[in-house]
mmCIF file of C-alpha atoms in Angstrom:
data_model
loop_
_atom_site.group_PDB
_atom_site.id
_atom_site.type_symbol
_atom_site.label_atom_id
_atom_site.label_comp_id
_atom_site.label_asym_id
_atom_site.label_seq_id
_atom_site.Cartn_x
_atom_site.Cartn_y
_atom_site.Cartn_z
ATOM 1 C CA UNK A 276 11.555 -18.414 -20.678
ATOM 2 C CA UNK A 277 10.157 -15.650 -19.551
ATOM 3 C CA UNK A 278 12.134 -12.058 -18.766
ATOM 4 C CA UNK A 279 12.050 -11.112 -15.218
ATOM 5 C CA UNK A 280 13.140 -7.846 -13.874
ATOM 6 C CA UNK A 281 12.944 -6.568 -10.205
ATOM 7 C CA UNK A 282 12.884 -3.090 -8.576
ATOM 8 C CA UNK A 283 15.164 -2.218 -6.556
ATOM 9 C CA UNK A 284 18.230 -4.356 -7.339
ATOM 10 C CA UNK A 285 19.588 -3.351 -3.599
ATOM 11 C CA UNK A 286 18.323 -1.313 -0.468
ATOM 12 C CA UNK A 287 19.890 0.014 2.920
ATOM 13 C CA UNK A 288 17.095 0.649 4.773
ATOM 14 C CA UNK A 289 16.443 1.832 8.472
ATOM 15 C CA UNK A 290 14.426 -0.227 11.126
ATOM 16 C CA UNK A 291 10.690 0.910 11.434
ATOM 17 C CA UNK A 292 10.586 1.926 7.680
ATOM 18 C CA UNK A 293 9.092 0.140 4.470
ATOM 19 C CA UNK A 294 10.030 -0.807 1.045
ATOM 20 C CA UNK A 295 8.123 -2.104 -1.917
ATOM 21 C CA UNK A 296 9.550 -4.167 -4.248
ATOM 22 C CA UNK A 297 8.262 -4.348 -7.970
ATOM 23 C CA UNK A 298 8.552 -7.258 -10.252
ATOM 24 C CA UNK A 299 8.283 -7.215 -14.057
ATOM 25 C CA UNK A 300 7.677 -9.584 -16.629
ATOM 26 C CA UNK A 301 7.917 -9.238 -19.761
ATOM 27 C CA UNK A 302 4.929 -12.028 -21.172
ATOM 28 C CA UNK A 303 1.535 -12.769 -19.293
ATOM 29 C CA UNK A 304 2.255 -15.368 -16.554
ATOM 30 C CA UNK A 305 -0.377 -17.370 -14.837
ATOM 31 C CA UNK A 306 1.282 -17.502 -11.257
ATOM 32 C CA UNK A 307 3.414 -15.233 -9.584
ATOM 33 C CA UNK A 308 5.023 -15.902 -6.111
ATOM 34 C CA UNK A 309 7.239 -14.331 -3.646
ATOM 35 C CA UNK A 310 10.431 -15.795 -2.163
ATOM 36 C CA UNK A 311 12.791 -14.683 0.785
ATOM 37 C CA UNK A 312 16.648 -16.102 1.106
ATOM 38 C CA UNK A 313 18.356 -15.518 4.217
ATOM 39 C CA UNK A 314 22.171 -15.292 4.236
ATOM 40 C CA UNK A 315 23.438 -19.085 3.126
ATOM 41 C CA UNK A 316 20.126 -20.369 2.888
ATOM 42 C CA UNK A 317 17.637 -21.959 0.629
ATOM 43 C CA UNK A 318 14.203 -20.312 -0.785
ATOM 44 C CA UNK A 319 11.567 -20.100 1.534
ATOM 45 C CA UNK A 320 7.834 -18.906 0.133
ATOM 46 C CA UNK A 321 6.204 -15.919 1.370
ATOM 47 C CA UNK A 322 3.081 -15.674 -0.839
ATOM 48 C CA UNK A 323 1.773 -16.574 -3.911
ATOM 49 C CA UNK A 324 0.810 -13.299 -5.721
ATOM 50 C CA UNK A 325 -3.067 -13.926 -7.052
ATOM 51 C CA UNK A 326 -4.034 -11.414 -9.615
ATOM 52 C CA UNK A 327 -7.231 -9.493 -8.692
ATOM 53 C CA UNK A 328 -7.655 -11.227 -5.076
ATOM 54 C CA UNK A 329 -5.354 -11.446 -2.133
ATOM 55 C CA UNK A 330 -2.424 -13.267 -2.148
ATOM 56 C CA UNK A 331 -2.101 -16.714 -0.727
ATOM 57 C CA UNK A 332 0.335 -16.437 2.642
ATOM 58 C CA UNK A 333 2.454 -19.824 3.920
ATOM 59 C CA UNK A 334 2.429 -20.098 7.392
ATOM 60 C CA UNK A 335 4.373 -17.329 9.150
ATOM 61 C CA UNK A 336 3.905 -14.695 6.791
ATOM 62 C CA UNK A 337 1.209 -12.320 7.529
ATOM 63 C CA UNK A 338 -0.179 -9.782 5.253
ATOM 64 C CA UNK A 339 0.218 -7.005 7.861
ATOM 65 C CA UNK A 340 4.112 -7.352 6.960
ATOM 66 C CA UNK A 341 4.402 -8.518 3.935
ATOM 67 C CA UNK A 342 1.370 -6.651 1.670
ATOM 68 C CA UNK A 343 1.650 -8.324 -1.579
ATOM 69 C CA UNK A 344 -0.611 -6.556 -4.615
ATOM 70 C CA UNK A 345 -1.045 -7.819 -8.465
ATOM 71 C CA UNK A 346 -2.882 -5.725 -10.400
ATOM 72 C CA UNK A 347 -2.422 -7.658 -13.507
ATOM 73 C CA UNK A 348 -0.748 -10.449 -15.349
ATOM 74 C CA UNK A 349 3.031 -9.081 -15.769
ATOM 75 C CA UNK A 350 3.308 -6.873 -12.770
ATOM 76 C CA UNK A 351 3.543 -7.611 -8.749
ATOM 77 C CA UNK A 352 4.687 -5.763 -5.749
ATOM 78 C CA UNK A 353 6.066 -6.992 -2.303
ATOM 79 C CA UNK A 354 6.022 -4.585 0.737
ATOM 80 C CA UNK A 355 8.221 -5.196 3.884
ATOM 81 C CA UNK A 356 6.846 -2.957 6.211
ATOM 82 C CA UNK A 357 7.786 -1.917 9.534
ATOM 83 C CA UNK A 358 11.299 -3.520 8.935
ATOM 84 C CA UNK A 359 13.831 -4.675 11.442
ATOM 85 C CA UNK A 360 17.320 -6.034 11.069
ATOM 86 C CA UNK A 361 15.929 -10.014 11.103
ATOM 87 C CA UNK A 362 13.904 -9.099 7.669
ATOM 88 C CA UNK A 363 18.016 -8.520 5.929
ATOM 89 C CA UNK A 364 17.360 -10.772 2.816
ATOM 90 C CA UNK A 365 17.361 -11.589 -1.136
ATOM 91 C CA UNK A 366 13.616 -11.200 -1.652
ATOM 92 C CA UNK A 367 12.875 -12.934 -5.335
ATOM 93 C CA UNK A 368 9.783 -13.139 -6.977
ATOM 94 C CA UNK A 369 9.186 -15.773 -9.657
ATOM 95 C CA UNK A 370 7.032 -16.459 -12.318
ATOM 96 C CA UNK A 371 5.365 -20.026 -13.715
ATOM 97 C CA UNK A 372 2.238 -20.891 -16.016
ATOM 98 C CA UNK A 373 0.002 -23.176 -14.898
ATOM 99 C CA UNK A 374 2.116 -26.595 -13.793
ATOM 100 C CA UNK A 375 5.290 -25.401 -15.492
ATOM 101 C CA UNK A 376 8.345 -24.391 -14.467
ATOM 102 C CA UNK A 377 9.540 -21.620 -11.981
ATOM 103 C CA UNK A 378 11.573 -19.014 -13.204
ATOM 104 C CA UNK A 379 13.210 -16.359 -11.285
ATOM 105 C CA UNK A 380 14.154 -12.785 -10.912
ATOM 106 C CA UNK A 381 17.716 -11.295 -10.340
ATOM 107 C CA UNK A 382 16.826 -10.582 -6.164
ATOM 108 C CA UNK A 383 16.452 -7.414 -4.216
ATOM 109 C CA UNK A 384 18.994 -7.421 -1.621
ATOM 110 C CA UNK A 385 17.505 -5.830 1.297
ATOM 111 C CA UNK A 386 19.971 -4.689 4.285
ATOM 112 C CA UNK A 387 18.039 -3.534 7.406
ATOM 113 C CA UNK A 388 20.314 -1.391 9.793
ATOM 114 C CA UNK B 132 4.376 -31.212 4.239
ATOM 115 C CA UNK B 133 6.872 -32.358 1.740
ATOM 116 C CA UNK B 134 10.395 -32.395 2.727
ATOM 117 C CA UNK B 135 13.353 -32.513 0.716
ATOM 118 C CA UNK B 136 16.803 -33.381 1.627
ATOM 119 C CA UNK B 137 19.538 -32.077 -0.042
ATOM 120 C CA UNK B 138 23.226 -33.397 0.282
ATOM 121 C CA UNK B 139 25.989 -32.071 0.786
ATOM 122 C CA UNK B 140 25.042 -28.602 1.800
ATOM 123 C CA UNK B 141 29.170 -27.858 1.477
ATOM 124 C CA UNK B 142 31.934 -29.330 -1.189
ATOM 125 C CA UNK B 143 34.685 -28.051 -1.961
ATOM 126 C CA UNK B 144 37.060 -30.031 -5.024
ATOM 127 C CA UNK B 145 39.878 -29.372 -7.781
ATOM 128 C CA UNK B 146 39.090 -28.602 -11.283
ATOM 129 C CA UNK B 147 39.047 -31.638 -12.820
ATOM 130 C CA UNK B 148 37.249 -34.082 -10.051
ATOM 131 C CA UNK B 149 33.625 -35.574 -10.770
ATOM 132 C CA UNK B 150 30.649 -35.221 -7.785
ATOM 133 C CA UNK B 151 27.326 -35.544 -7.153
ATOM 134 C CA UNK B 152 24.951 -33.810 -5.436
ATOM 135 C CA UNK B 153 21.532 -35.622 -4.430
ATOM 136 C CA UNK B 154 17.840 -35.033 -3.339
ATOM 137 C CA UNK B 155 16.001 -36.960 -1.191
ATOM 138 C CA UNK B 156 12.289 -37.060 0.114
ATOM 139 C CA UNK B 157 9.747 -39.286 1.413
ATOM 140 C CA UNK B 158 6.955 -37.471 -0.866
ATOM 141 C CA UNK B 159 6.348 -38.282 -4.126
ATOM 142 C CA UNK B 160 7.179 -35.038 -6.912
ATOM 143 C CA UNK B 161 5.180 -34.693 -9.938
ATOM 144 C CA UNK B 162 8.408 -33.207 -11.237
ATOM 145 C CA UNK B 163 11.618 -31.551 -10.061
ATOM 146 C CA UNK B 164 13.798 -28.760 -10.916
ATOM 147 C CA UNK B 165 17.576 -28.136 -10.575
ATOM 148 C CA UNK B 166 18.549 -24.302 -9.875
ATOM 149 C CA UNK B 167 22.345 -22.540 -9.987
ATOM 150 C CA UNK B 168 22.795 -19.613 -8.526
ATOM 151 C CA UNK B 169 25.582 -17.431 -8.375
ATOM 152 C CA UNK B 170 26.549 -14.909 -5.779
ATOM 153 C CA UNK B 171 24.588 -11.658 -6.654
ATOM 154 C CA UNK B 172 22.137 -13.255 -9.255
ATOM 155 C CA UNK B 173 18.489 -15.260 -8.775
ATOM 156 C CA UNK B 174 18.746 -19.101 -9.002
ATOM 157 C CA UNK B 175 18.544 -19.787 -12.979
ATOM 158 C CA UNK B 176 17.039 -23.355 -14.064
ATOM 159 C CA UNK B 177 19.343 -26.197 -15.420
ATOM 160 C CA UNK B 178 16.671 -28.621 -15.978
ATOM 161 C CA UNK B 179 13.410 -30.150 -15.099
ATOM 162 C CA UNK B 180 12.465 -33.870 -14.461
ATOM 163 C CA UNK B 181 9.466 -35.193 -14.899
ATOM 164 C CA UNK B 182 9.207 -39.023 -15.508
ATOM 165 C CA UNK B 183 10.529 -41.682 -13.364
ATOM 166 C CA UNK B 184 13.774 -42.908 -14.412
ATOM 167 C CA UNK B 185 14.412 -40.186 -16.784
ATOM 168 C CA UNK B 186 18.324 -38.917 -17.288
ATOM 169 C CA UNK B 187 19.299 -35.465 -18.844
ATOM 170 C CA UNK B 188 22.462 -34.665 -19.821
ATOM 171 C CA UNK B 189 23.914 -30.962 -20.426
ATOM 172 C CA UNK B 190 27.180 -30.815 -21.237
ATOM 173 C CA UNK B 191 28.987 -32.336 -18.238
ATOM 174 C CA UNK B 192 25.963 -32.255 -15.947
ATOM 175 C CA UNK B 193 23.748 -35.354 -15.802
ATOM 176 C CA UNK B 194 20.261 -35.326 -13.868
ATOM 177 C CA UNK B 195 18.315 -38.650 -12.467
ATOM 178 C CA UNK B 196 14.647 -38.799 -11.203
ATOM 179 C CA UNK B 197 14.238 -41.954 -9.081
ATOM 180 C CA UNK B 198 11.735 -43.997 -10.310
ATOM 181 C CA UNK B 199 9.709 -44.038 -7.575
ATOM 182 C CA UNK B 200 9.828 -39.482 -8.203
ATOM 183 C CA UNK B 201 10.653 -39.319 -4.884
ATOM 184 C CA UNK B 202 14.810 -38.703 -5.265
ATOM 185 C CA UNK B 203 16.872 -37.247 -8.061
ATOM 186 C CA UNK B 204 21.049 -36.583 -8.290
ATOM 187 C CA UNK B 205 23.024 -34.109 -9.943
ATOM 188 C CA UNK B 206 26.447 -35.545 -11.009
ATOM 189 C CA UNK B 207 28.718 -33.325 -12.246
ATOM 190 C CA UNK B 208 31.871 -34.369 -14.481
ATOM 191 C CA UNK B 209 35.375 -32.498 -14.348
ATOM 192 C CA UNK B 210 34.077 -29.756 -12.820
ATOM 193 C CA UNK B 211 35.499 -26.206 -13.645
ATOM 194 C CA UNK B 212 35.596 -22.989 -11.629
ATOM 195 C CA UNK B 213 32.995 -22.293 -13.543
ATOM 196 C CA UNK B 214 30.559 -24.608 -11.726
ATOM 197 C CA UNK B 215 30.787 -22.925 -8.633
ATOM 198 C CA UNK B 216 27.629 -21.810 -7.161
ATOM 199 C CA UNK B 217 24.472 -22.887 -5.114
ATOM 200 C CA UNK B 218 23.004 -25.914 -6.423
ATOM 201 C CA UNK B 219 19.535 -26.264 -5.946
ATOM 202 C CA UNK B 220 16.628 -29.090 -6.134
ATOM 203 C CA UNK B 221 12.745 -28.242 -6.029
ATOM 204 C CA UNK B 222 10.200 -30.924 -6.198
ATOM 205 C CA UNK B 223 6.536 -29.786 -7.550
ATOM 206 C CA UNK B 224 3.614 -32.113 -6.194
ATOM 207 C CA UNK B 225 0.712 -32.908 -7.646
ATOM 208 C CA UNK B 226 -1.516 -30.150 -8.033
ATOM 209 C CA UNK B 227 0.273 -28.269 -5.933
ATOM 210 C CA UNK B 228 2.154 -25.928 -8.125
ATOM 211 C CA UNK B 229 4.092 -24.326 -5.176
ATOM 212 C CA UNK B 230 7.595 -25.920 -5.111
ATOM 213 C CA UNK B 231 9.600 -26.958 -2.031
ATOM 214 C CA UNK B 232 12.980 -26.405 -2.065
ATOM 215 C CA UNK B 233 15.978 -28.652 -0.958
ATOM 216 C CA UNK B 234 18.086 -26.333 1.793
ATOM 217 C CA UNK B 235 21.202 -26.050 -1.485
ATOM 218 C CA UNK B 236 24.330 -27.190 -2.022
ATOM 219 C CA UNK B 237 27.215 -24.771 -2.127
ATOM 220 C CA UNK B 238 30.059 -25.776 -4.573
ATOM 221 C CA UNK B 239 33.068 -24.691 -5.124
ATOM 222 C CA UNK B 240 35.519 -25.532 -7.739
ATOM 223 C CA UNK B 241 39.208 -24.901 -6.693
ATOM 224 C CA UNK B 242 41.662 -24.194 -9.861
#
């Protein structure tokens, strides 16, 4: 399996602010997606990060909030922009080739004051 | 959209005591994927099943796919403290690579 890092591992961050998170991969990977966890809760998708196009949003995740880029096949960054206290999460990116398994990063733990 | 449910979402048991955790949908999966994750960490795989009626085993963990790929269980023999975590199914459809997640199971293991 592949070897997943993520930048930062944790942020406190104040309301109205932004922070980009970087994930790294260590081996070319078809598909890359993006993932938040709320407190107690289960995955839920934010994007699927396509390299050299726009990412693919599920429904009620904008790219306005959540600008996703992939410049190539090992590399992807998630921006939460204009943060408020509600967007306090894991955010995990994972990484598949095509039909294969999921695997996933270590989290950034995002706490929005 | 594909739903799946995942029961118990809580269980708490003593070292020693056998469970199972189980994943239900009305959607068919083209596979599905059991996840652990600890407190702190990202949800690491266990396993993947892909054929109807297939069993794993690791260790003392044994995985089912329904034969109709629309269910799967996780049973878990003398569990340790070690087991303690967030158990999680994901069903894959079709050519949909995108996975939907079960809403986790947290276990913990009492000594």
């Amino acid at each position: 399996s592949a070897v997943i890092s993520q930048k930062p591992s944790r942020d406190i961050c104040q309301r109205g602010t932004s922070l980009t998170i970087q994930c790294q991969v260590d081996s070319q990977v078809t598909m890359m997606f993006w993932y938040r966890q709320q407190p107690g809760q289960s995955l839920t998708l934010i994007a699927t990060a396509n390299q050299g196009s726009e990412a693919t949003y599920e429904s009620g995740f904008v790219i306005d909030k959540f600008p996703i880029s992939r410049p190539n096949l090992t590399f992807s960054t998630l921006t939460v922009s204009n943060m408020s206290p509600e967007d306090s999460s894991i955010y995990l990116c994972s990484v598949a080739n095509l039909f294969e398994t999921q695997y996933f990063g270590p989290g950034t733990r995002l706490l929005v004051l | 959209t594909q739903l799946l449910e995942q029961s118990p979402q809580f269980l708490s048991i003593q070292e020693g005591e056998n469970l199972t955790v189980y994943c239900n949908s009305s959607s068919v999966f083209s596979s599905l994927q059991w996840y652990r994750q600890e407190p702190g960490e990202g949800p690491v795989l266990l396993v993947t099943v892909v054929t109807g009626g297939e069993v794993k085993k690791l260790k003392r963990l044994t995985f089912q796919f329904g034969d109709a790929r629309k269910d799967s269980s996780l049973h878990i023999t003398a569990a340790q403290p070690g087991d303690t975590g967030l158990y999680l199914c994901a069903g894959a459809g079709g050519s949909n690579y995108k996975l939907t997640f079960g809403k986790g199971t947290l276990l913990t293991v009492n000594p």
